[in-house]
Amino acid sequence: MIADLYVIRKSGKYKGKYTYGLFATQFVPKGTIDGFFCKKCGYYSKEEFAKLPKKKRLFIIDHEVVQENGLYSHFCDKRMQYDNHSCNANVLSSGKGFGIVVRDIKKGEEVTSDYRMNGEDEVHFEGGCKCGSKDCMKDTTFRPPASKKLQNFWNRRINAAVKRIPYVKQPLKRKLLKEHPELSYLFDKKAK
Ligand SMILES: [Zn+2]
Ligand SMILES: [Zn+2]
């Protein structure tokens, strides 16, 4: 499930082919919960995955991170697959089952996440990461676990964004709490 804040658009060209990314259709403030792995999201079983057309399989391998159970995700909304990597992403995985905007996103700005947070597999960036952020690792391969410094970098951003949750518009609040009522404390101003 992803909030209806983004569209898929061409983001550039790579080896003569267009690449795509996610772009904000409006201003999205820091602290916005923008997506979560909902009941309609799921996984391809190994058999289902093998039966997909090759093009689709390759797309998933490129865009999706293998989950802890060794299976590829099957998202309920394809926009969830289109966020590109940045070493200084504006959306991070909160560790609580949802993604959170950690820096205000302007209307029209590309929405990025940090692939290095995903799972225990190596992440490959062909020709070295070219995300262009000033903190870019520029490496071709990232091998987990992340350094303490990198983990602190993520945690600082996530914690600051989580504090903003009660104070910004939350398009997914009702849907998230329906599936995860235990997260209601995050929307409570008094708790902070
Ligand atoms: Zn979903
Ligand atoms: Zn980078």
Short mmCIF file of N, CA and C and ligand atoms in Angstrom, two decimals:
data_model
loop_
_atom_site.label_atom_id
_atom_site.label_comp_id
_atom_site.label_asym_id
_atom_site.label_seq_id
_atom_site.Cartn_x
_atom_site.Cartn_y
_atom_site.Cartn_z
N MET A 1 0.85 -1.19 0.00
CA MET A 1 0.00 0.00 0.00
C MET A 1 0.89 1.24 0.00
N ILE A 2 0.54 2.17 -0.86
CA ILE A 2 1.32 3.41 -0.90
C ILE A 2 0.35 4.58 -0.94
N ALA A 3 0.69 5.65 -0.27
CA ALA A 3 -0.17 6.83 -0.28
C ALA A 3 -0.21 7.41 -1.69
N ASP A 4 -1.34 8.02 -2.04
CA ASP A 4 -1.50 8.54 -3.40
C ASP A 4 -0.85 9.92 -3.52
N LEU A 5 0.47 9.91 -3.41
CA LEU A 5 1.22 11.17 -3.41
C LEU A 5 2.24 11.23 -4.54
N TYR A 6 2.40 10.10 -5.22
CA TYR A 6 3.49 9.96 -6.19
C TYR A 6 2.99 9.42 -7.53
N VAL A 7 3.74 9.74 -8.58
CA VAL A 7 3.50 9.13 -9.90
C VAL A 7 4.82 8.57 -10.43
N ILE A 8 4.68 7.59 -11.34
CA ILE A 8 5.85 7.01 -12.01
C ILE A 8 6.16 7.86 -13.23
N ARG A 9 7.41 8.27 -13.36
CA ARG A 9 7.81 9.09 -14.51
C ARG A 9 9.20 8.69 -14.98
N LYS A 10 9.51 9.03 -16.21
CA LYS A 10 10.87 8.82 -16.69
C LYS A 10 11.81 9.64 -15.82
N SER A 11 12.92 9.00 -15.40
CA SER A 11 13.84 9.76 -14.56
C SER A 11 15.17 9.98 -15.25
N GLY A 12 15.45 9.24 -16.31
CA GLY A 12 16.73 9.44 -17.00
C GLY A 12 16.90 8.37 -18.05
N LYS A 13 18.13 8.22 -18.50
CA LYS A 13 18.43 7.19 -19.50
C LYS A 13 19.61 6.39 -19.02
N TYR A 14 19.58 5.10 -19.27
CA TYR A 14 20.70 4.25 -18.91
C TYR A 14 20.92 3.26 -20.05
N LYS A 15 22.13 3.24 -20.61
CA LYS A 15 22.44 2.40 -21.75
C LYS A 15 21.39 2.54 -22.86
N GLY A 16 21.01 3.78 -23.11
CA GLY A 16 20.09 4.05 -24.20
C GLY A 16 18.63 3.78 -23.89
N LYS A 17 18.36 3.26 -22.71
CA LYS A 17 16.96 2.97 -22.36
C LYS A 17 16.50 3.93 -21.28
N TYR A 18 15.23 4.27 -21.34
CA TYR A 18 14.70 5.13 -20.29
C TYR A 18 14.68 4.39 -18.96
N THR A 19 14.96 5.12 -17.90
CA THR A 19 14.75 4.58 -16.57
C THR A 19 13.60 5.36 -15.94
N TYR A 20 13.01 4.79 -14.95
CA TYR A 20 11.83 5.39 -14.34
C TYR A 20 12.05 5.61 -12.86
N GLY A 21 11.28 6.51 -12.33
CA GLY A 21 11.36 6.79 -10.90
C GLY A 21 10.01 7.26 -10.40
N LEU A 22 9.96 7.51 -9.11
CA LEU A 22 8.73 8.02 -8.48
C LEU A 22 8.90 9.50 -8.21
N PHE A 23 7.85 10.27 -8.49
CA PHE A 23 7.93 11.72 -8.29
C PHE A 23 6.70 12.20 -7.53
N ALA A 24 6.93 13.15 -6.63
CA ALA A 24 5.84 13.66 -5.79
C ALA A 24 4.91 14.53 -6.62
N THR A 25 3.60 14.32 -6.46
CA THR A 25 2.60 15.14 -7.16
C THR A 25 2.24 16.36 -6.33
N GLN A 26 2.77 16.44 -5.13
CA GLN A 26 2.49 17.55 -4.23
C GLN A 26 3.60 17.63 -3.18
N PHE A 27 3.59 18.65 -2.39
CA PHE A 27 4.54 18.76 -1.29
C PHE A 27 4.23 17.66 -0.26
N VAL A 28 5.26 16.93 0.15
CA VAL A 28 5.07 15.85 1.13
C VAL A 28 5.99 16.12 2.32
N PRO A 29 5.42 16.51 3.47
CA PRO A 29 6.27 16.91 4.58
C PRO A 29 6.97 15.74 5.29
N LYS A 30 8.11 16.07 5.87
CA LYS A 30 8.84 15.14 6.74
C LYS A 30 7.88 14.60 7.81
N GLY A 31 7.92 13.30 8.04
CA GLY A 31 7.02 12.70 9.03
C GLY A 31 5.83 11.99 8.41
N THR A 32 5.65 12.16 7.10
CA THR A 32 4.54 11.49 6.42
C THR A 32 4.85 9.99 6.29
N ILE A 33 3.90 9.16 6.69
CA ILE A 33 4.02 7.72 6.46
C ILE A 33 3.53 7.49 5.04
N ASP A 34 4.42 7.05 4.16
CA ASP A 34 4.03 7.03 2.74
C ASP A 34 3.73 5.64 2.19
N GLY A 35 3.99 4.59 2.97
CA GLY A 35 3.68 3.26 2.46
C GLY A 35 3.90 2.19 3.51
N PHE A 36 3.24 1.08 3.35
CA PHE A 36 3.51 -0.08 4.21
C PHE A 36 3.13 -1.35 3.48
N PHE A 37 3.67 -2.45 3.99
CA PHE A 37 3.44 -3.76 3.40
C PHE A 37 2.11 -4.26 3.96
N CYS A 38 1.04 -4.09 3.16
CA CYS A 38 -0.30 -4.34 3.69
C CYS A 38 -0.74 -5.77 3.40
N LYS A 39 -1.96 -6.07 3.82
CA LYS A 39 -2.47 -7.44 3.63
C LYS A 39 -2.62 -7.81 2.16
N LYS A 40 -2.79 -6.79 1.31
CA LYS A 40 -2.92 -7.09 -0.13
C LYS A 40 -1.56 -7.26 -0.80
N CYS A 41 -0.51 -6.78 -0.13
CA CYS A 41 0.83 -7.05 -0.62
C CYS A 41 1.16 -8.49 -0.22
N GLY A 42 2.12 -9.08 -0.88
CA GLY A 42 2.48 -10.46 -0.53
C GLY A 42 3.77 -10.85 -1.18
N TYR A 43 3.95 -12.13 -1.41
CA TYR A 43 5.18 -12.62 -2.02
C TYR A 43 4.85 -13.53 -3.19
N TYR A 44 5.75 -13.55 -4.16
CA TYR A 44 5.67 -14.58 -5.20
C TYR A 44 6.28 -15.85 -4.59
N SER A 45 5.60 -16.96 -4.69
CA SER A 45 6.24 -18.22 -4.29
C SER A 45 7.30 -18.52 -5.35
N LYS A 46 8.21 -19.42 -5.02
CA LYS A 46 9.27 -19.76 -5.98
C LYS A 46 8.67 -20.25 -7.30
N GLU A 47 7.58 -21.02 -7.21
CA GLU A 47 6.93 -21.59 -8.40
C GLU A 47 6.26 -20.47 -9.22
N GLU A 48 5.54 -19.60 -8.52
CA GLU A 48 4.88 -18.47 -9.22
C GLU A 48 5.92 -17.62 -9.93
N PHE A 49 7.02 -17.37 -9.24
CA PHE A 49 8.05 -16.51 -9.79
C PHE A 49 8.63 -17.13 -11.06
N ALA A 50 8.89 -18.42 -11.01
CA ALA A 50 9.48 -19.11 -12.16
C ALA A 50 8.55 -19.07 -13.37
N LYS A 51 7.25 -18.98 -13.15
CA LYS A 51 6.29 -19.00 -14.25
C LYS A 51 6.09 -17.63 -14.91
N LEU A 52 6.59 -16.57 -14.27
CA LEU A 52 6.40 -15.23 -14.85
C LEU A 52 7.18 -15.09 -16.14
N PRO A 53 6.71 -14.24 -17.05
CA PRO A 53 7.50 -13.99 -18.27
C PRO A 53 8.88 -13.44 -17.89
N LYS A 54 9.87 -13.75 -18.72
CA LYS A 54 11.25 -13.38 -18.40
C LYS A 54 11.40 -11.88 -18.13
N LYS A 55 10.74 -11.06 -18.96
CA LYS A 55 10.85 -9.61 -18.82
C LYS A 55 10.40 -9.16 -17.43
N LYS A 56 9.30 -9.74 -17.01
CA LYS A 56 8.74 -9.41 -15.70
C LYS A 56 9.69 -9.88 -14.59
N ARG A 57 10.25 -11.08 -14.75
CA ARG A 57 11.19 -11.61 -13.75
C ARG A 57 12.39 -10.69 -13.61
N LEU A 58 12.95 -10.27 -14.76
CA LEU A 58 14.13 -9.41 -14.72
C LEU A 58 13.80 -8.07 -14.07
N PHE A 59 12.60 -7.56 -14.37
CA PHE A 59 12.18 -6.30 -13.78
C PHE A 59 12.13 -6.42 -12.26
N ILE A 60 11.56 -7.51 -11.80
CA ILE A 60 11.43 -7.71 -10.35
C ILE A 60 12.81 -7.86 -9.71
N ILE A 61 13.69 -8.61 -10.36
CA ILE A 61 15.03 -8.80 -9.80
C ILE A 61 15.74 -7.45 -9.69
N ASP A 62 15.53 -6.58 -10.68
CA ASP A 62 16.17 -5.26 -10.65
C ASP A 62 15.56 -4.32 -9.62
N HIS A 63 14.27 -4.44 -9.40
CA HIS A 63 13.58 -3.43 -8.60
C HIS A 63 13.22 -3.88 -7.20
N GLU A 64 13.35 -5.14 -6.96
CA GLU A 64 12.82 -5.64 -5.71
C GLU A 64 13.94 -6.28 -4.90
N VAL A 65 13.79 -6.20 -3.62
CA VAL A 65 14.77 -6.78 -2.72
C VAL A 65 14.18 -8.06 -2.16
N VAL A 66 15.00 -9.08 -2.11
CA VAL A 66 14.51 -10.36 -1.59
C VAL A 66 14.19 -10.19 -0.10
N GLN A 67 13.06 -10.65 0.29
CA GLN A 67 12.64 -10.53 1.68
C GLN A 67 13.30 -11.59 2.54
N GLU A 68 13.12 -11.47 3.85
CA GLU A 68 13.78 -12.37 4.79
C GLU A 68 13.49 -13.84 4.51
N ASN A 69 12.30 -14.11 3.97
CA ASN A 69 11.93 -15.50 3.69
C ASN A 69 12.48 -15.97 2.34
N GLY A 70 13.32 -15.15 1.71
CA GLY A 70 13.95 -15.56 0.46
C GLY A 70 13.07 -15.36 -0.77
N LEU A 71 11.91 -14.75 -0.60
CA LEU A 71 10.98 -14.56 -1.71
C LEU A 71 10.92 -13.10 -2.13
N TYR A 72 10.52 -12.88 -3.37
CA TYR A 72 10.34 -11.51 -3.86
C TYR A 72 8.96 -11.00 -3.47
N SER A 73 8.90 -9.71 -3.16
CA SER A 73 7.62 -9.10 -2.81
C SER A 73 6.73 -8.97 -4.02
N HIS A 74 5.45 -9.00 -3.75
CA HIS A 74 4.45 -8.74 -4.76
C HIS A 74 3.59 -7.62 -4.19
N PHE A 75 3.86 -6.41 -4.63
CA PHE A 75 3.20 -5.26 -4.02
C PHE A 75 1.79 -5.06 -4.59
N CYS A 76 0.91 -4.50 -3.77
CA CYS A 76 -0.46 -4.25 -4.21
C CYS A 76 -0.51 -3.03 -5.14
N ASP A 77 0.56 -2.25 -5.17
CA ASP A 77 0.58 -1.05 -6.00
C ASP A 77 1.97 -0.97 -6.63
N LYS A 78 2.01 -0.97 -7.95
CA LYS A 78 3.33 -1.07 -8.61
C LYS A 78 4.22 0.13 -8.33
N ARG A 79 3.63 1.23 -7.87
CA ARG A 79 4.47 2.37 -7.55
C ARG A 79 5.49 2.04 -6.47
N MET A 80 5.18 1.03 -5.67
CA MET A 80 6.09 0.67 -4.58
C MET A 80 7.42 0.11 -5.09
N GLN A 81 7.47 -0.24 -6.37
CA GLN A 81 8.69 -0.79 -6.94
C GLN A 81 9.55 0.27 -7.62
N TYR A 82 9.07 1.46 -7.75
CA TYR A 82 9.75 2.42 -8.62
C TYR A 82 10.63 3.44 -7.92
N ASP A 83 10.75 3.36 -6.61
CA ASP A 83 11.62 4.33 -5.95
C ASP A 83 13.07 3.96 -6.22
N ASN A 84 13.83 4.91 -6.67
CA ASN A 84 15.25 4.69 -6.94
C ASN A 84 16.07 4.88 -5.67
N HIS A 85 17.29 4.36 -5.74
CA HIS A 85 18.18 4.47 -4.58
C HIS A 85 18.84 5.84 -4.50
N SER A 86 18.98 6.32 -3.25
CA SER A 86 19.87 7.44 -3.00
C SER A 86 20.60 7.16 -1.69
N CYS A 87 21.88 7.55 -1.63
CA CYS A 87 22.64 7.40 -0.38
C CYS A 87 22.19 8.44 0.64
N ASN A 88 21.39 9.41 0.20
CA ASN A 88 20.80 10.39 1.12
C ASN A 88 19.31 10.48 0.77
N ALA A 89 18.61 9.37 0.99
CA ALA A 89 17.23 9.22 0.54
C ALA A 89 16.28 10.13 1.31
N ASN A 90 15.17 10.49 0.66
CA ASN A 90 14.16 11.28 1.39
C ASN A 90 13.08 10.40 2.04
N VAL A 91 13.11 9.10 1.74
CA VAL A 91 12.22 8.15 2.43
C VAL A 91 13.07 7.01 2.97
N LEU A 92 12.85 6.63 4.22
CA LEU A 92 13.57 5.50 4.79
C LEU A 92 12.57 4.52 5.40
N SER A 93 13.02 3.30 5.54
CA SER A 93 12.21 2.29 6.18
C SER A 93 12.31 2.48 7.69
N SER A 94 11.16 2.65 8.35
CA SER A 94 11.16 3.03 9.77
C SER A 94 11.59 1.91 10.70
N GLY A 95 11.57 0.68 10.21
CA GLY A 95 11.83 -0.45 11.09
C GLY A 95 10.58 -0.89 11.84
N LYS A 96 9.47 -0.17 11.60
CA LYS A 96 8.20 -0.50 12.25
C LYS A 96 7.18 -0.99 11.23
N GLY A 97 7.66 -1.31 10.05
CA GLY A 97 6.75 -1.87 9.04
C GLY A 97 6.21 -0.84 8.06
N PHE A 98 6.69 0.39 8.12
CA PHE A 98 6.24 1.39 7.15
C PHE A 98 7.41 2.27 6.72
N GLY A 99 7.22 2.94 5.59
CA GLY A 99 8.21 3.89 5.12
C GLY A 99 7.84 5.28 5.61
N ILE A 100 8.85 6.08 5.89
CA ILE A 100 8.57 7.43 6.40
C ILE A 100 9.42 8.46 5.66
N VAL A 101 8.80 9.59 5.37
CA VAL A 101 9.49 10.69 4.70
C VAL A 101 10.40 11.36 5.73
N VAL A 102 11.70 11.36 5.48
CA VAL A 102 12.64 11.89 6.47
C VAL A 102 13.13 13.30 6.12
N ARG A 103 12.70 13.79 4.96
CA ARG A 103 13.05 15.16 4.56
C ARG A 103 11.91 15.66 3.69
N ASP A 104 11.48 16.89 3.88
CA ASP A 104 10.40 17.44 3.05
C ASP A 104 10.67 17.15 1.57
N ILE A 105 9.62 16.69 0.87
CA ILE A 105 9.76 16.43 -0.57
C ILE A 105 8.94 17.49 -1.30
N LYS A 106 9.60 18.20 -2.21
CA LYS A 106 8.90 19.25 -2.97
C LYS A 106 8.04 18.61 -4.05
N LYS A 107 7.02 19.33 -4.47
CA LYS A 107 6.22 18.89 -5.60
C LYS A 107 7.13 18.69 -6.81
N GLY A 108 7.06 17.54 -7.46
CA GLY A 108 7.87 17.28 -8.64
C GLY A 108 9.23 16.67 -8.35
N GLU A 109 9.62 16.64 -7.08
CA GLU A 109 10.92 16.09 -6.71
C GLU A 109 10.88 14.56 -6.73
N GLU A 110 12.00 13.94 -7.06
CA GLU A 110 12.04 12.48 -7.08
C GLU A 110 12.06 11.93 -5.66
N VAL A 111 11.34 10.81 -5.50
CA VAL A 111 11.23 10.13 -4.21
C VAL A 111 12.24 8.99 -4.21
N THR A 112 13.09 8.94 -3.19
CA THR A 112 14.15 7.93 -3.17
C THR A 112 14.17 7.17 -1.85
N SER A 113 14.71 5.97 -1.91
CA SER A 113 14.91 5.21 -0.68
C SER A 113 16.35 4.71 -0.68
N ASP A 114 16.77 4.12 0.42
CA ASP A 114 18.14 3.64 0.53
C ASP A 114 18.15 2.13 0.46
N TYR A 115 18.59 1.62 -0.68
CA TYR A 115 18.55 0.16 -0.89
C TYR A 115 19.46 -0.58 0.10
N ARG A 116 20.38 0.16 0.70
CA ARG A 116 21.31 -0.51 1.61
C ARG A 116 20.65 -0.96 2.90
N MET A 117 19.42 -0.47 3.13
CA MET A 117 18.70 -0.87 4.34
C MET A 117 17.99 -2.20 4.18
N ASN A 118 17.95 -2.69 2.95
CA ASN A 118 17.07 -3.82 2.66
C ASN A 118 17.76 -5.16 2.79
N GLY A 119 17.48 -5.84 3.86
CA GLY A 119 17.86 -7.24 3.96
C GLY A 119 19.34 -7.49 4.12
N GLU A 120 19.71 -8.73 3.92
CA GLU A 120 21.07 -9.15 4.21
C GLU A 120 21.88 -9.42 2.95
N ASP A 121 21.27 -9.12 1.80
CA ASP A 121 21.98 -9.40 0.55
C ASP A 121 22.86 -8.23 0.16
N GLU A 122 23.88 -8.54 -0.63
CA GLU A 122 24.69 -7.48 -1.21
C GLU A 122 23.83 -6.68 -2.18
N VAL A 123 24.15 -5.41 -2.30
CA VAL A 123 23.44 -4.59 -3.28
C VAL A 123 24.47 -4.12 -4.31
N HIS A 124 24.12 -4.30 -5.59
CA HIS A 124 25.05 -3.92 -6.66
C HIS A 124 24.59 -2.65 -7.35
N PHE A 125 25.53 -1.77 -7.57
CA PHE A 125 25.26 -0.53 -8.31
C PHE A 125 26.20 -0.55 -9.50
N GLU A 126 25.66 -0.84 -10.66
CA GLU A 126 26.51 -1.02 -11.82
C GLU A 126 27.31 0.24 -12.11
N GLY A 127 28.62 0.08 -12.18
CA GLY A 127 29.48 1.23 -12.45
C GLY A 127 29.65 2.16 -11.26
N GLY A 128 29.20 1.74 -10.08
CA GLY A 128 29.30 2.58 -8.89
C GLY A 128 28.07 3.44 -8.73
N CYS A 129 27.69 3.70 -7.48
CA CYS A 129 26.48 4.50 -7.24
C CYS A 129 26.65 5.89 -7.83
N LYS A 130 25.62 6.38 -8.51
CA LYS A 130 25.68 7.71 -9.11
C LYS A 130 24.50 8.55 -8.63
N CYS A 131 24.12 8.34 -7.37
CA CYS A 131 22.92 9.03 -6.88
C CYS A 131 23.14 10.54 -6.80
N GLY A 132 24.40 10.94 -6.71
CA GLY A 132 24.69 12.37 -6.74
C GLY A 132 24.58 13.09 -5.40
N SER A 133 24.24 12.36 -4.33
CA SER A 133 24.16 13.04 -3.04
C SER A 133 25.57 13.26 -2.50
N LYS A 134 25.70 14.23 -1.61
CA LYS A 134 27.04 14.54 -1.14
C LYS A 134 27.60 13.43 -0.25
N ASP A 135 26.72 12.59 0.27
CA ASP A 135 27.16 11.47 1.10
C ASP A 135 27.31 10.19 0.28
N CYS A 136 27.31 10.31 -1.04
CA CYS A 136 27.30 9.10 -1.88
C CYS A 136 28.52 8.22 -1.60
N MET A 137 28.25 6.94 -1.41
CA MET A 137 29.34 5.98 -1.16
C MET A 137 30.14 5.70 -2.43
N LYS A 138 29.53 5.93 -3.60
CA LYS A 138 30.16 5.73 -4.91
C LYS A 138 30.61 4.30 -5.17
N ASP A 139 30.28 3.37 -4.30
CA ASP A 139 30.72 1.99 -4.45
C ASP A 139 29.87 1.25 -5.48
N THR A 140 30.45 0.17 -5.99
CA THR A 140 29.74 -0.70 -6.91
C THR A 140 28.92 -1.74 -6.14
N THR A 141 29.48 -2.16 -5.01
CA THR A 141 28.81 -3.19 -4.22
C THR A 141 28.73 -2.74 -2.77
N PHE A 142 27.58 -2.93 -2.18
CA PHE A 142 27.43 -2.67 -0.75
C PHE A 142 27.21 -4.01 -0.06
N ARG A 143 28.06 -4.29 0.92
CA ARG A 143 27.91 -5.55 1.67
C ARG A 143 27.45 -5.26 3.08
N PRO A 144 26.28 -5.79 3.45
CA PRO A 144 25.82 -5.60 4.82
C PRO A 144 26.72 -6.37 5.79
N PRO A 145 26.73 -6.05 7.07
CA PRO A 145 25.89 -5.02 7.69
C PRO A 145 26.42 -3.61 7.47
N ALA A 146 25.54 -2.65 7.60
CA ALA A 146 25.94 -1.25 7.48
C ALA A 146 26.83 -0.88 8.65
N SER A 147 27.75 0.04 8.39
CA SER A 147 28.64 0.51 9.46
C SER A 147 27.82 1.21 10.54
N LYS A 148 28.39 1.31 11.72
CA LYS A 148 27.74 2.02 12.83
C LYS A 148 27.42 3.46 12.41
N LYS A 149 28.35 4.06 11.70
CA LYS A 149 28.17 5.45 11.26
C LYS A 149 26.94 5.57 10.36
N LEU A 150 26.80 4.63 9.43
CA LEU A 150 25.67 4.67 8.51
C LEU A 150 24.36 4.39 9.26
N GLN A 151 24.41 3.44 10.18
CA GLN A 151 23.20 3.15 10.96
C GLN A 151 22.77 4.36 11.78
N ASN A 152 23.75 5.05 12.34
CA ASN A 152 23.42 6.25 13.11
C ASN A 152 22.82 7.33 12.22
N PHE A 153 23.35 7.46 11.02
CA PHE A 153 22.86 8.42 10.03
C PHE A 153 21.38 8.14 9.74
N TRP A 154 21.04 6.87 9.54
CA TRP A 154 19.64 6.51 9.29
C TRP A 154 18.78 6.75 10.53
N ASN A 155 19.28 6.27 11.67
CA ASN A 155 18.47 6.35 12.89
C ASN A 155 18.15 7.79 13.28
N ARG A 156 19.11 8.68 13.13
CA ARG A 156 18.87 10.09 13.45
C ARG A 156 17.72 10.63 12.60
N ARG A 157 17.75 10.32 11.31
CA ARG A 157 16.72 10.82 10.40
C ARG A 157 15.35 10.19 10.70
N ILE A 158 15.37 8.88 10.95
CA ILE A 158 14.10 8.19 11.21
C ILE A 158 13.48 8.71 12.51
N ASN A 159 14.29 8.83 13.56
CA ASN A 159 13.75 9.27 14.85
C ASN A 159 13.16 10.67 14.77
N ALA A 160 13.85 11.55 14.07
CA ALA A 160 13.35 12.93 13.93
C ALA A 160 12.04 12.93 13.14
N ALA A 161 11.93 12.07 12.12
CA ALA A 161 10.72 12.03 11.29
C ALA A 161 9.56 11.42 12.07
N VAL A 162 9.83 10.38 12.84
CA VAL A 162 8.77 9.72 13.62
C VAL A 162 8.13 10.71 14.60
N LYS A 163 8.94 11.60 15.16
CA LYS A 163 8.40 12.63 16.08
C LYS A 163 7.41 13.55 15.38
N ARG A 164 7.51 13.67 14.07
CA ARG A 164 6.63 14.57 13.30
C ARG A 164 5.29 13.91 12.95
N ILE A 165 5.18 12.60 13.16
CA ILE A 165 3.99 11.87 12.71
C ILE A 165 2.67 12.52 13.15
N PRO A 166 2.51 12.92 14.43
CA PRO A 166 1.20 13.48 14.84
C PRO A 166 0.92 14.86 14.25
N TYR A 167 1.92 15.49 13.70
CA TYR A 167 1.76 16.91 13.33
C TYR A 167 1.63 17.15 11.84
N VAL A 168 1.67 16.10 11.04
CA VAL A 168 1.51 16.29 9.59
C VAL A 168 0.33 15.45 9.11
N LYS A 169 -0.18 15.81 7.93
CA LYS A 169 -1.29 15.08 7.33
C LYS A 169 -0.84 13.64 7.05
N GLN A 170 -1.66 12.67 7.46
CA GLN A 170 -1.27 11.26 7.28
C GLN A 170 -2.32 10.53 6.44
N PRO A 171 -2.11 10.51 5.13
CA PRO A 171 -3.11 9.91 4.25
C PRO A 171 -3.34 8.41 4.51
N LEU A 172 -2.39 7.73 5.12
CA LEU A 172 -2.55 6.28 5.32
C LEU A 172 -2.94 5.92 6.75
N LYS A 173 -3.19 6.93 7.60
CA LYS A 173 -3.41 6.65 9.02
C LYS A 173 -4.49 5.58 9.26
N ARG A 174 -5.66 5.80 8.65
CA ARG A 174 -6.79 4.89 8.90
C ARG A 174 -6.45 3.47 8.44
N LYS A 175 -5.89 3.36 7.26
CA LYS A 175 -5.58 2.04 6.72
C LYS A 175 -4.46 1.35 7.52
N LEU A 176 -3.48 2.11 7.91
CA LEU A 176 -2.37 1.53 8.68
C LEU A 176 -2.87 1.04 10.04
N LEU A 177 -3.68 1.86 10.72
CA LEU A 177 -4.12 1.48 12.06
C LEU A 177 -5.13 0.34 12.04
N LYS A 178 -5.83 0.23 10.92
CA LYS A 178 -6.76 -0.89 10.80
C LYS A 178 -6.00 -2.22 10.84
N GLU A 179 -4.84 -2.24 10.21
CA GLU A 179 -4.05 -3.47 10.20
C GLU A 179 -3.06 -3.52 11.36
N HIS A 180 -2.66 -2.35 11.86
CA HIS A 180 -1.66 -2.31 12.94
C HIS A 180 -2.09 -1.37 14.05
N PRO A 181 -3.16 -1.74 14.79
CA PRO A 181 -3.65 -0.86 15.86
C PRO A 181 -2.58 -0.57 16.92
N GLU A 182 -1.59 -1.46 17.03
CA GLU A 182 -0.54 -1.26 18.04
C GLU A 182 0.32 -0.03 17.73
N LEU A 183 0.18 0.54 16.52
CA LEU A 183 0.99 1.72 16.17
C LEU A 183 0.30 3.03 16.49
N SER A 184 -0.88 2.96 17.11
CA SER A 184 -1.66 4.19 17.32
C SER A 184 -0.90 5.20 18.19
N TYR A 185 -0.02 4.71 19.09
CA TYR A 185 0.71 5.63 19.96
C TYR A 185 1.56 6.63 19.15
N LEU A 186 1.92 6.25 17.94
CA LEU A 186 2.77 7.13 17.12
C LEU A 186 2.04 8.40 16.69
N PHE A 187 0.70 8.35 16.72
CA PHE A 187 -0.10 9.50 16.29
C PHE A 187 -0.54 10.36 17.48
N ASP A 188 -0.09 9.98 18.64
CA ASP A 188 -0.53 10.63 19.87
C ASP A 188 0.44 11.76 20.25
N LYS A 189 -0.07 13.00 20.24
CA LYS A 189 0.80 14.13 20.55
C LYS A 189 1.30 14.11 21.98
N LYS A 190 0.46 13.64 22.87
CA LYS A 190 0.85 13.67 24.30
C LYS A 190 2.02 12.75 24.59
N ALA A 191 2.15 11.69 23.83
CA ALA A 191 3.20 10.70 24.11
C ALA A 191 4.59 11.28 23.85
N LYS A 192 4.65 12.39 23.12
CA LYS A 192 5.97 12.89 22.74
C LYS A 192 6.51 13.87 23.78
ZN ZN B 1 -0.16 -3.29 -0.12
ZN ZN B 2 25.03 7.11 -3.85
#
